[in-house]
């Protein structure tokens, strides 16, 4: 509203040139631009958070942490080959490997140089370049660059072209392809399962990043650091619980398709329920965040097992690796979109009603919508709004006490309005994830039956290196 009623003579202003310490020297505080000043200062706070985030991304230890996470994903290759189909995700299998797995056949000697030459370096480059460019384009869209700027459009379009080129390139790579495009020809098997896994990846990564910040904004006031820390980990506890405790039950219970459908509905319902979190229902937030994450971990185990069931024995590793690539890639892209909804904004205001309104960041918009009316209603002079937001941004009691016309009643009203503003901003995130959950549920419904594949068949027999890698069971699912 504040941006739509400006006069024609109002000039566009760069957000990066605005900060609380020199805001008053650039604009005169009048009732006509009070809301504008409030929004600009709120956006400035968001940009400072973004700046810290980008510095973190370029730290060397962040890169090493990312490289180290690849090894732990190999558990599925081991379980997929050496465990019976119906016990692929049984947690106790790890202990059995340690105490019972002593292969009699000699380790096969590989020529490392020849193996390295077979790596699909161009495909790897296209994948990395495509994801990095596309995600950077989304993350920088609105802040610090406008969505229609050459920088944002260039990164998004070039990233999309790289990903399309990757799919085309991998079609002609045969056995050397690391991204098995041909598996997607099995639409009702591998394809539908991949969609379920991808949505789980979006929910996993997005909630793991978004939830701790929401806890810090909404529930840290009056709580000890131990409580805040534990509450921030409820998503992690739920993910871990779903993998460790629910995952092993998948095979023994049977009915994998129905379990996947129920898990996706469960996930969608409780993620949507998180939209109703507010500063007054901390217990509700804790319970819903845990229950929202629990099926996400369960779905990750289910889709990992199904990806290995719907292909021949020779393609177990390729299938899981391709699905994991899709899961991580879409999870990163989805997280970029979620963060753009929460904190992204145009770096230039035109003060005109246009289609760019849909790109408004929710945090500054909701802070303005809640704090300004609450402060004015409590009796704060309109000319003190800019000083109020400067004090909020500085998180200083001294600065807050120095705001002209401030008193304890106004401070209390502003504090409550700030919490309500954050709750309203995060609500959009959870609403935005509901369509993804519906898509995952529909994909689970479309998945062809795989219950008859939960047999005692072991893809790789250590005692018999020449064990068949046939597709006898798989053919039954294609009928």
CSV table of C-alpha atoms in Angstrom, one decimal:
chain,number,residue,atom,x,y,z
A,1,UNK,CA,0.0,0.0,0.0
A,2,UNK,CA,2.8,2.4,0.9
A,3,UNK,CA,4.5,1.7,-2.4
A,4,UNK,CA,1.4,2.1,-4.6
A,5,UNK,CA,0.4,5.6,-3.4
A,6,UNK,CA,3.5,7.5,-4.1
A,7,UNK,CA,3.5,10.6,-6.3
A,8,UNK,CA,4.8,10.6,-9.8
A,9,UNK,CA,7.8,12.8,-8.9
A,10,UNK,CA,9.1,10.3,-6.4
A,11,UNK,CA,12.4,8.9,-7.6
A,12,UNK,CA,13.5,5.3,-7.4
A,13,UNK,CA,15.9,4.6,-4.6
A,14,UNK,CA,18.5,1.9,-4.2
A,15,UNK,CA,18.1,-0.3,-1.2
A,16,UNK,CA,21.8,-0.9,-0.9
A,17,UNK,CA,22.3,2.9,-0.3
A,18,UNK,CA,20.0,2.9,2.7
A,19,UNK,CA,21.0,2.1,6.2
A,20,UNK,CA,19.6,3.2,9.6
A,21,UNK,CA,22.5,5.5,10.4
A,22,UNK,CA,22.1,7.7,7.4
A,23,UNK,CA,18.5,7.1,6.4
A,24,UNK,CA,17.2,10.4,7.8
A,25,UNK,CA,19.9,12.4,5.9
A,26,UNK,CA,18.5,11.0,2.6
A,27,UNK,CA,14.7,11.4,3.3
A,28,UNK,CA,12.7,13.7,5.4
A,29,UNK,CA,10.5,11.9,7.8
A,30,UNK,CA,6.9,12.8,7.0
A,31,UNK,CA,3.6,11.0,7.5
A,32,UNK,CA,3.6,10.4,3.7
A,33,UNK,CA,6.7,8.2,3.7
A,34,UNK,CA,6.6,6.6,7.1
A,35,UNK,CA,5.7,3.2,5.8
A,36,UNK,CA,8.3,3.4,3.1
A,37,UNK,CA,11.0,4.1,5.6
A,38,UNK,CA,9.9,1.2,7.7
A,39,UNK,CA,10.0,-1.2,4.8
A,40,UNK,CA,13.4,0.0,3.7
A,41,UNK,CA,15.0,-0.5,7.1
A,42,UNK,CA,13.4,-3.9,7.4
A,43,UNK,CA,14.8,-4.8,4.0
A,44,UNK,CA,18.2,-3.6,5.1
A,45,UNK,CA,18.2,-6.0,8.0
A,46,UNK,CA,17.4,-8.8,5.6
A,47,UNK,CA,20.3,-7.8,3.3
A,48,UNK,CA,22.8,-8.0,6.2
A,49,UNK,CA,21.7,-11.5,6.9
A,50,UNK,CA,22.1,-12.4,3.3
A,51,UNK,CA,25.6,-10.9,3.2
A,52,UNK,CA,26.7,-13.1,6.2
A,53,UNK,CA,25.2,-16.1,4.4
A,54,UNK,CA,27.2,-15.5,1.2
A,55,UNK,CA,30.4,-15.1,3.2
A,56,UNK,CA,29.7,-18.5,4.8
A,57,UNK,CA,29.2,-20.2,1.5
A,58,UNK,CA,32.7,-19.3,0.3
A,59,UNK,CA,34.5,-20.5,3.4
A,60,UNK,CA,36.9,-23.4,2.6
A,61,UNK,CA,35.6,-25.7,5.3
A,62,UNK,CA,32.1,-25.4,3.8
A,63,UNK,CA,33.4,-27.0,0.6
A,64,UNK,CA,35.2,-29.8,2.5
A,65,UNK,CA,32.0,-30.5,4.4
A,66,UNK,CA,30.1,-30.8,1.2
A,67,UNK,CA,32.7,-33.2,-0.3
A,68,UNK,CA,32.7,-35.3,2.8
A,69,UNK,CA,28.9,-36.0,2.7
A,70,UNK,CA,29.3,-38.1,-0.4
A,71,UNK,CA,30.8,-41.1,1.4
A,72,UNK,CA,27.9,-41.6,3.8
A,73,UNK,CA,25.5,-42.0,0.8
A,74,UNK,CA,27.3,-45.2,-0.2
A,75,UNK,CA,25.4,-47.1,2.5
A,76,UNK,CA,22.5,-47.7,0.0
A,77,UNK,CA,24.8,-49.3,-2.5
A,78,UNK,CA,26.0,-51.8,0.1
A,79,UNK,CA,22.6,-52.6,1.5
A,80,UNK,CA,21.0,-52.7,-2.0
A,81,UNK,CA,23.4,-55.4,-3.3
A,82,UNK,CA,24.0,-57.6,-0.2
A,83,UNK,CA,20.6,-57.6,1.6
A,84,UNK,CA,17.4,-59.4,0.5
A,85,UNK,CA,14.9,-57.1,-1.2
A,86,UNK,CA,12.5,-57.1,1.7
A,87,UNK,CA,15.2,-56.1,4.2
A,88,UNK,CA,17.2,-53.5,2.3
A,89,UNK,CA,16.6,-50.7,4.8
A,90,UNK,CA,16.9,-52.8,8.0
A,91,UNK,CA,19.1,-50.8,10.4
A,92,UNK,CA,20.6,-53.9,12.0
A,93,UNK,CA,22.2,-54.8,8.7
A,94,UNK,CA,25.1,-52.5,9.5
A,95,UNK,CA,26.1,-54.6,12.5
A,96,UNK,CA,25.7,-57.7,10.4
A,97,UNK,CA,28.1,-56.3,7.8
A,98,UNK,CA,30.7,-55.6,10.5
A,99,UNK,CA,30.5,-59.0,12.2
A,100,UNK,CA,29.5,-61.4,9.4
A,101,UNK,CA,30.6,-60.0,6.1
A,102,UNK,CA,33.9,-61.6,5.1
A,103,UNK,CA,33.9,-62.0,1.3
A,104,UNK,CA,35.8,-65.1,0.1
A,105,UNK,CA,36.6,-63.8,-3.4
A,106,UNK,CA,39.7,-61.8,-3.9
A,107,UNK,CA,39.3,-58.1,-4.5
A,108,UNK,CA,39.3,-57.3,-8.2
A,109,UNK,CA,42.2,-55.3,-9.4
A,110,UNK,CA,41.3,-52.1,-11.2
A,111,UNK,CA,43.4,-49.9,-13.3
A,112,UNK,CA,42.7,-46.6,-11.6
A,113,UNK,CA,43.9,-44.6,-14.6
A,114,UNK,CA,41.6,-46.4,-17.0
A,115,UNK,CA,38.7,-46.1,-14.6
A,116,UNK,CA,39.4,-42.4,-14.3
A,117,UNK,CA,39.4,-42.0,-18.1
A,118,UNK,CA,35.9,-43.4,-18.2
A,119,UNK,CA,34.5,-40.8,-15.9
A,120,UNK,CA,32.0,-38.5,-17.6
A,121,UNK,CA,33.7,-35.2,-16.9
A,122,UNK,CA,31.6,-33.2,-19.3
A,123,UNK,CA,28.4,-34.5,-17.7
A,124,UNK,CA,29.7,-33.7,-14.3
A,125,UNK,CA,30.6,-30.2,-15.4
A,126,UNK,CA,27.2,-29.6,-16.9
A,127,UNK,CA,25.5,-30.8,-13.8
A,128,UNK,CA,27.5,-28.7,-11.4
A,129,UNK,CA,27.5,-25.6,-13.6
A,130,UNK,CA,23.7,-25.9,-14.2
A,131,UNK,CA,22.8,-26.3,-10.6
A,132,UNK,CA,25.1,-23.5,-9.4
A,133,UNK,CA,24.0,-21.0,-12.0
A,134,UNK,CA,20.3,-21.8,-11.6
A,135,UNK,CA,20.4,-21.7,-7.8
A,136,UNK,CA,22.5,-18.5,-7.7
A,137,UNK,CA,20.1,-16.9,-10.1
A,138,UNK,CA,17.2,-17.7,-7.8
A,139,UNK,CA,19.1,-16.7,-4.6
A,140,UNK,CA,20.1,-13.3,-6.0
A,141,UNK,CA,16.8,-12.6,-7.7
A,142,UNK,CA,15.3,-9.5,-6.0
A,143,UNK,CA,18.3,-9.2,-3.6
A,144,UNK,CA,20.7,-7.7,-4.6
A,145,UNK,CA,19.5,-7.7,-8.2
A,146,UNK,CA,16.0,-7.2,-9.6
A,147,UNK,CA,14.3,-10.3,-11.0
A,148,UNK,CA,14.3,-8.9,-14.5
A,149,UNK,CA,18.0,-7.8,-14.4
A,150,UNK,CA,20.5,-9.3,-16.8
A,151,UNK,CA,22.5,-10.9,-14.0
A,152,UNK,CA,19.5,-12.9,-12.7
A,153,UNK,CA,18.1,-13.8,-16.1
A,154,UNK,CA,21.5,-14.7,-17.4
A,155,UNK,CA,22.3,-17.1,-14.5
A,156,UNK,CA,18.8,-18.7,-14.5
A,157,UNK,CA,18.7,-19.2,-18.3
A,158,UNK,CA,22.3,-20.4,-18.6
A,159,UNK,CA,21.8,-22.8,-15.7
A,160,UNK,CA,18.6,-24.2,-17.3
A,161,UNK,CA,20.4,-24.6,-20.6
A,162,UNK,CA,23.2,-26.5,-18.9
A,163,UNK,CA,20.8,-28.9,-17.2
A,164,UNK,CA,19.0,-29.5,-20.5
A,165,UNK,CA,22.3,-30.1,-22.3
A,166,UNK,CA,23.2,-32.6,-19.5
A,167,UNK,CA,20.1,-34.7,-20.2
A,168,UNK,CA,20.8,-34.7,-24.0
A,169,UNK,CA,24.5,-35.5,-23.5
A,170,UNK,CA,23.8,-38.4,-21.1
A,171,UNK,CA,21.5,-40.1,-23.6
A,172,UNK,CA,24.6,-40.8,-25.8
A,173,UNK,CA,27.0,-41.9,-23.1
A,174,UNK,CA,25.9,-45.5,-22.7
A,175,UNK,CA,27.4,-47.3,-19.7
A,176,UNK,CA,29.7,-44.4,-18.9
A,177,UNK,CA,26.8,-42.1,-18.1
A,178,UNK,CA,26.6,-41.2,-14.5
A,179,UNK,CA,23.1,-39.7,-14.9
A,180,UNK,CA,21.0,-42.6,-16.2
A,181,UNK,CA,18.4,-40.8,-18.4
A,182,UNK,CA,17.1,-44.0,-19.8
A,183,UNK,CA,15.7,-45.0,-16.4
A,184,UNK,CA,13.1,-42.3,-16.7
A,185,UNK,CA,11.5,-44.2,-19.6
A,186,UNK,CA,9.9,-46.4,-16.8
A,187,UNK,CA,7.5,-43.6,-16.0
A,188,UNK,CA,5.2,-45.4,-13.5
A,189,UNK,CA,8.2,-47.1,-11.8
A,190,UNK,CA,11.4,-45.1,-11.6
A,191,UNK,CA,9.8,-41.8,-12.7
A,192,UNK,CA,7.0,-41.6,-10.1
A,193,UNK,CA,9.4,-42.8,-7.4
A,194,UNK,CA,11.8,-40.0,-8.4
A,195,UNK,CA,9.2,-37.4,-8.0
A,196,UNK,CA,8.4,-38.6,-4.5
A,197,UNK,CA,12.0,-38.5,-3.6
A,198,UNK,CA,12.5,-35.0,-5.1
A,199,UNK,CA,9.7,-33.6,-3.1
A,200,UNK,CA,11.1,-35.2,0.0
A,201,UNK,CA,14.4,-33.5,-0.9
A,202,UNK,CA,12.8,-30.1,-1.1
A,203,UNK,CA,11.0,-30.6,2.2
A,204,UNK,CA,14.1,-32.0,3.9
A,205,UNK,CA,16.5,-29.3,2.9
A,206,UNK,CA,14.1,-26.4,3.1
A,207,UNK,CA,12.8,-27.3,6.6
A,208,UNK,CA,16.3,-27.9,7.9
A,209,UNK,CA,17.3,-24.4,6.9
A,210,UNK,CA,14.0,-22.5,7.5
A,211,UNK,CA,12.9,-24.0,10.9
A,212,UNK,CA,16.0,-22.9,13.0
A,213,UNK,CA,15.7,-19.3,11.8
A,214,UNK,CA,11.9,-19.3,12.7
A,215,UNK,CA,12.7,-20.6,16.1
A,216,UNK,CA,15.3,-17.9,16.6
A,217,UNK,CA,12.9,-15.2,15.5
A,218,UNK,CA,9.7,-16.3,17.2
A,219,UNK,CA,10.6,-18.4,20.3
A,220,UNK,CA,14.0,-17.2,21.6
A,221,UNK,CA,12.5,-14.3,23.6
A,222,UNK,CA,12.3,-15.4,27.2
A,223,UNK,CA,13.8,-18.9,26.5
A,224,UNK,CA,17.2,-20.2,27.4
A,225,UNK,CA,19.8,-21.1,24.8
A,226,UNK,CA,19.3,-24.8,25.6
A,227,UNK,CA,15.6,-24.6,24.9
A,228,UNK,CA,16.2,-22.7,21.7
A,229,UNK,CA,18.9,-25.1,20.6
A,230,UNK,CA,16.7,-28.2,21.3
A,231,UNK,CA,13.7,-26.7,19.6
A,232,UNK,CA,15.8,-25.9,16.5
A,233,UNK,CA,16.7,-29.6,16.3
A,234,UNK,CA,13.2,-31.0,16.2
A,235,UNK,CA,13.4,-31.3,12.4
A,236,UNK,CA,16.6,-33.2,12.6
A,237,UNK,CA,15.3,-35.5,15.3
A,238,UNK,CA,12.2,-36.2,13.1
A,239,UNK,CA,14.3,-36.9,10.0
A,240,UNK,CA,16.6,-39.2,12.0
A,241,UNK,CA,13.7,-41.0,13.7
A,242,UNK,CA,11.9,-41.6,10.4
A,243,UNK,CA,15.1,-43.1,8.8
A,244,UNK,CA,16.1,-45.3,11.8
A,245,UNK,CA,12.9,-46.4,13.4
A,246,UNK,CA,10.3,-46.3,10.6
A,247,UNK,CA,12.6,-47.2,7.7
A,248,UNK,CA,13.2,-50.8,8.9
A,249,UNK,CA,9.5,-51.4,9.2
A,250,UNK,CA,8.9,-50.8,5.5
A,251,UNK,CA,9.8,-54.3,4.3
A,252,UNK,CA,8.2,-56.4,7.1
A,253,UNK,CA,4.9,-54.5,6.9
A,254,UNK,CA,4.6,-54.9,3.2
A,255,UNK,CA,2.3,-52.9,1.0
A,256,UNK,CA,5.0,-50.4,0.0
A,257,UNK,CA,2.8,-48.4,-2.4
A,258,UNK,CA,0.2,-47.7,0.3
A,259,UNK,CA,2.8,-46.9,2.9
A,260,UNK,CA,4.4,-44.4,0.5
A,261,UNK,CA,1.0,-42.8,-0.2
A,262,UNK,CA,0.2,-42.5,3.5
A,263,UNK,CA,3.7,-41.1,4.3
A,264,UNK,CA,3.3,-38.3,1.7
A,265,UNK,CA,-0.1,-37.4,3.0
A,266,UNK,CA,1.3,-37.3,6.5
A,267,UNK,CA,4.1,-35.1,5.4
A,268,UNK,CA,1.9,-32.7,3.6
A,269,UNK,CA,-0.6,-32.3,6.4
A,270,UNK,CA,1.9,-31.5,9.1
A,271,UNK,CA,4.0,-29.2,7.0
A,272,UNK,CA,0.8,-27.3,6.3
A,273,UNK,CA,0.0,-27.3,10.0
A,274,UNK,CA,3.3,-25.5,10.6
A,275,UNK,CA,1.7,-22.4,9.0
A,276,UNK,CA,-0.4,-22.0,12.2
A,277,UNK,CA,2.7,-21.6,14.4
A,278,UNK,CA,2.6,-18.4,16.4
A,279,UNK,CA,4.5,-17.0,19.4
A,280,UNK,CA,1.8,-18.4,21.8
A,281,UNK,CA,1.8,-22.1,20.7
A,282,UNK,CA,5.3,-23.3,21.3
A,283,UNK,CA,4.2,-26.8,22.2
A,284,UNK,CA,2.2,-27.0,19.0
A,285,UNK,CA,5.2,-25.9,17.0
A,286,UNK,CA,7.5,-28.5,18.6
A,287,UNK,CA,5.1,-31.4,18.0
A,288,UNK,CA,4.2,-30.4,14.4
A,289,UNK,CA,7.8,-29.8,13.4
A,290,UNK,CA,8.8,-33.2,14.6
A,291,UNK,CA,5.8,-35.0,13.1
A,292,UNK,CA,6.4,-33.1,9.8
A,293,UNK,CA,10.0,-34.3,9.6
A,294,UNK,CA,9.3,-37.9,10.6
A,295,UNK,CA,7.7,-39.0,7.3
A,296,UNK,CA,10.3,-37.1,5.3
A,297,UNK,CA,13.0,-39.5,6.7
A,298,UNK,CA,10.7,-42.4,6.1
A,299,UNK,CA,10.0,-41.4,2.5
A,300,UNK,CA,13.8,-41.1,1.9
A,301,UNK,CA,14.3,-44.7,2.9
A,302,UNK,CA,11.2,-46.0,1.0
A,303,UNK,CA,12.1,-44.2,-2.3
A,304,UNK,CA,15.7,-45.4,-2.0
A,305,UNK,CA,14.6,-49.0,-1.7
A,306,UNK,CA,12.0,-48.8,-4.5
A,307,UNK,CA,14.6,-47.2,-6.8
A,308,UNK,CA,16.6,-50.4,-6.5
A,309,UNK,CA,13.6,-52.7,-6.8
A,310,UNK,CA,12.2,-51.4,-10.1
A,311,UNK,CA,15.5,-51.9,-12.0
A,312,UNK,CA,17.7,-54.9,-12.9
A,313,UNK,CA,20.4,-56.0,-10.5
A,314,UNK,CA,23.1,-54.5,-12.6
A,315,UNK,CA,21.6,-51.1,-12.3
A,316,UNK,CA,21.0,-50.9,-8.6
A,317,UNK,CA,23.9,-48.4,-8.0
A,318,UNK,CA,23.1,-46.4,-11.1
A,319,UNK,CA,19.4,-46.2,-10.2
A,320,UNK,CA,20.1,-45.0,-6.6
A,321,UNK,CA,22.8,-42.5,-7.7
A,322,UNK,CA,20.5,-41.0,-10.4
A,323,UNK,CA,17.6,-40.7,-8.0
A,324,UNK,CA,19.9,-39.1,-5.3
A,325,UNK,CA,21.2,-36.6,-7.9
A,326,UNK,CA,17.6,-35.6,-8.7
A,327,UNK,CA,16.7,-35.4,-5.0
A,328,UNK,CA,19.7,-33.2,-4.0
A,329,UNK,CA,19.4,-31.0,-7.1
A,330,UNK,CA,15.7,-30.3,-6.7
A,331,UNK,CA,16.1,-29.9,-3.0
A,332,UNK,CA,18.7,-27.2,-3.5
A,333,UNK,CA,16.6,-25.4,-6.1
A,334,UNK,CA,13.5,-25.7,-3.9
A,335,UNK,CA,15.4,-24.2,-1.0
A,336,UNK,CA,16.5,-21.3,-3.2
A,337,UNK,CA,12.9,-20.6,-4.1
A,338,UNK,CA,11.8,-20.8,-0.5
A,339,UNK,CA,14.5,-18.4,0.6
A,340,UNK,CA,13.7,-16.1,-2.2
A,341,UNK,CA,10.0,-16.0,-1.1
A,342,UNK,CA,11.1,-15.2,2.5
A,343,UNK,CA,13.9,-12.6,2.0
A,344,UNK,CA,14.2,-11.8,-1.7
A,345,UNK,CA,13.1,-8.3,-2.9
A,346,UNK,CA,13.8,-5.9,-5.7
A,347,UNK,CA,16.8,-3.6,-5.1
A,348,UNK,CA,14.9,-0.7,-6.7
A,349,UNK,CA,11.6,0.8,-5.8
A,350,UNK,CA,9.5,2.3,-8.6
A,351,UNK,CA,6.5,3.2,-6.3
A,352,UNK,CA,4.1,2.0,-9.0
A,353,UNK,CA,1.6,-0.8,-9.0
A,354,UNK,CA,3.0,-3.5,-11.3
A,355,UNK,CA,3.5,-7.2,-11.6
A,356,UNK,CA,6.7,-7.0,-9.6
A,357,UNK,CA,4.5,-6.9,-6.4
A,358,UNK,CA,4.5,-10.7,-6.4
A,359,UNK,CA,8.2,-10.7,-5.8
A,360,UNK,CA,8.0,-8.8,-2.5
A,361,UNK,CA,9.9,-10.5,0.3
A,362,UNK,CA,7.6,-11.6,3.1
A,363,UNK,CA,9.7,-10.7,6.1
A,364,UNK,CA,10.0,-7.0,5.4
A,365,UNK,CA,6.4,-6.7,4.1
A,366,UNK,CA,4.9,-8.4,7.1
A,367,UNK,CA,7.1,-6.6,9.6
A,368,UNK,CA,5.9,-3.3,8.1
A,369,UNK,CA,2.3,-4.5,8.1
A,370,UNK,CA,2.4,-5.4,11.7
A,371,UNK,CA,4.8,-3.1,13.5
A,372,UNK,CA,3.8,0.2,12.0
A,373,UNK,CA,0.1,0.0,12.8
A,374,UNK,CA,0.8,-1.4,16.3
A,375,UNK,CA,3.3,1.4,17.1
A,376,UNK,CA,1.0,4.1,15.9
A,377,UNK,CA,-2.0,2.7,17.7
A,378,UNK,CA,0.0,2.5,20.9
A,379,UNK,CA,0.7,6.2,20.6
A,380,UNK,CA,4.1,6.5,18.9
A,381,UNK,CA,4.4,9.6,16.8
A,382,UNK,CA,4.5,9.0,13.0
A,383,UNK,CA,7.8,10.9,12.9
A,384,UNK,CA,9.5,8.4,15.2
A,385,UNK,CA,8.8,5.3,13.0
A,386,UNK,CA,12.2,5.5,11.3
A,387,UNK,CA,14.0,5.8,14.6
A,388,UNK,CA,11.9,2.9,15.9
A,389,UNK,CA,13.0,0.6,13.1
A,390,UNK,CA,16.6,1.7,13.5
A,391,UNK,CA,16.5,0.7,17.1
A,392,UNK,CA,14.9,-2.6,16.2
A,393,UNK,CA,17.6,-3.2,13.6
A,394,UNK,CA,20.4,-2.3,16.1
A,395,UNK,CA,18.8,-4.6,18.8
A,396,UNK,CA,19.8,-2.0,21.3
A,397,UNK,CA,17.8,-1.2,24.4
A,398,UNK,CA,19.5,2.2,24.6
A,399,UNK,CA,18.6,3.0,21.0
A,400,UNK,CA,15.0,1.9,21.7
A,401,UNK,CA,14.7,4.1,24.8
A,402,UNK,CA,16.0,7.1,22.8
A,403,UNK,CA,13.2,6.8,20.2
A,404,UNK,CA,11.2,10.1,20.6
A,405,UNK,CA,7.8,9.4,22.2
A,406,UNK,CA,8.6,5.8,23.2
A,407,UNK,CA,7.3,4.2,26.4
A,408,UNK,CA,7.0,0.8,27.9
A,409,UNK,CA,3.5,0.2,26.5
A,410,UNK,CA,4.7,1.0,23.0
A,411,UNK,CA,7.8,-1.2,23.3
A,412,UNK,CA,5.5,-4.1,24.4
A,413,UNK,CA,3.2,-3.6,21.5
A,414,UNK,CA,6.0,-3.3,19.0
A,415,UNK,CA,7.7,-6.5,20.4
A,416,UNK,CA,4.5,-8.5,20.0
A,417,UNK,CA,3.8,-7.1,16.5
A,418,UNK,CA,7.3,-8.0,15.5
A,419,UNK,CA,6.7,-11.7,16.5
A,420,UNK,CA,3.4,-11.7,14.7
A,421,UNK,CA,5.1,-10.3,11.6
A,422,UNK,CA,7.6,-13.1,11.5
A,423,UNK,CA,4.9,-15.7,12.0
A,424,UNK,CA,2.9,-14.2,9.1
A,425,UNK,CA,6.0,-14.2,6.9
A,426,UNK,CA,6.9,-17.9,7.5
A,427,UNK,CA,3.3,-18.9,6.9
A,428,UNK,CA,3.8,-18.3,3.2
A,429,UNK,CA,6.6,-20.8,3.1
A,430,UNK,CA,4.5,-23.6,4.5
A,431,UNK,CA,1.6,-22.8,2.2
A,432,UNK,CA,4.0,-22.9,-0.8
A,433,UNK,CA,5.1,-26.4,0.1
A,434,UNK,CA,1.6,-27.9,0.1
A,435,UNK,CA,1.4,-28.2,-3.8
A,436,UNK,CA,4.6,-30.1,-3.7
A,437,UNK,CA,3.2,-32.5,-1.2
A,438,UNK,CA,0.1,-33.0,-3.3
A,439,UNK,CA,2.3,-33.7,-6.3
A,440,UNK,CA,4.2,-36.3,-4.3
A,441,UNK,CA,1.0,-38.0,-3.1
A,442,UNK,CA,-0.3,-38.1,-6.7
A,443,UNK,CA,3.0,-39.7,-7.9
A,444,UNK,CA,2.8,-42.3,-5.1
A,445,UNK,CA,-0.8,-43.1,-6.3
A,446,UNK,CA,0.5,-43.5,-9.9
A,447,UNK,CA,3.4,-45.7,-8.9
A,448,UNK,CA,2.9,-49.2,-10.1
A,449,UNK,CA,2.7,-52.0,-7.5
A,450,UNK,CA,6.0,-53.3,-6.2
A,451,UNK,CA,4.9,-55.4,-3.3
A,452,UNK,CA,5.6,-58.7,-5.1
A,453,UNK,CA,9.3,-57.6,-5.4
A,454,UNK,CA,9.8,-57.8,-1.6
A,455,UNK,CA,11.3,-61.3,-1.7
A,456,UNK,CA,14.4,-63.0,-0.3
A,457,UNK,CA,16.3,-62.4,-3.6
A,458,UNK,CA,19.8,-61.1,-3.0
A,459,UNK,CA,21.2,-59.1,-5.9
A,460,UNK,CA,24.9,-59.9,-5.2
A,461,UNK,CA,25.8,-63.3,-3.8
A,462,UNK,CA,29.2,-63.2,-2.3
A,463,UNK,CA,29.6,-67.0,-2.3
A,464,UNK,CA,28.8,-67.1,-6.0
A,465,UNK,CA,30.4,-64.3,-8.0
A,466,UNK,CA,28.6,-65.5,-11.2
A,467,UNK,CA,25.2,-65.1,-9.6
A,468,UNK,CA,22.6,-64.0,-12.2
A,469,UNK,CA,21.8,-60.3,-12.6
A,470,UNK,CA,18.5,-61.1,-14.3
A,471,UNK,CA,15.3,-59.2,-14.3
A,472,UNK,CA,12.9,-62.1,-13.7
A,473,UNK,CA,11.1,-60.3,-10.8
A,474,UNK,CA,11.3,-57.0,-12.5
A,475,UNK,CA,9.4,-58.2,-15.6
A,476,UNK,CA,6.4,-59.0,-13.4
A,477,UNK,CA,6.0,-55.3,-12.6
A,478,UNK,CA,5.9,-54.3,-16.3
A,479,UNK,CA,2.9,-56.4,-17.1
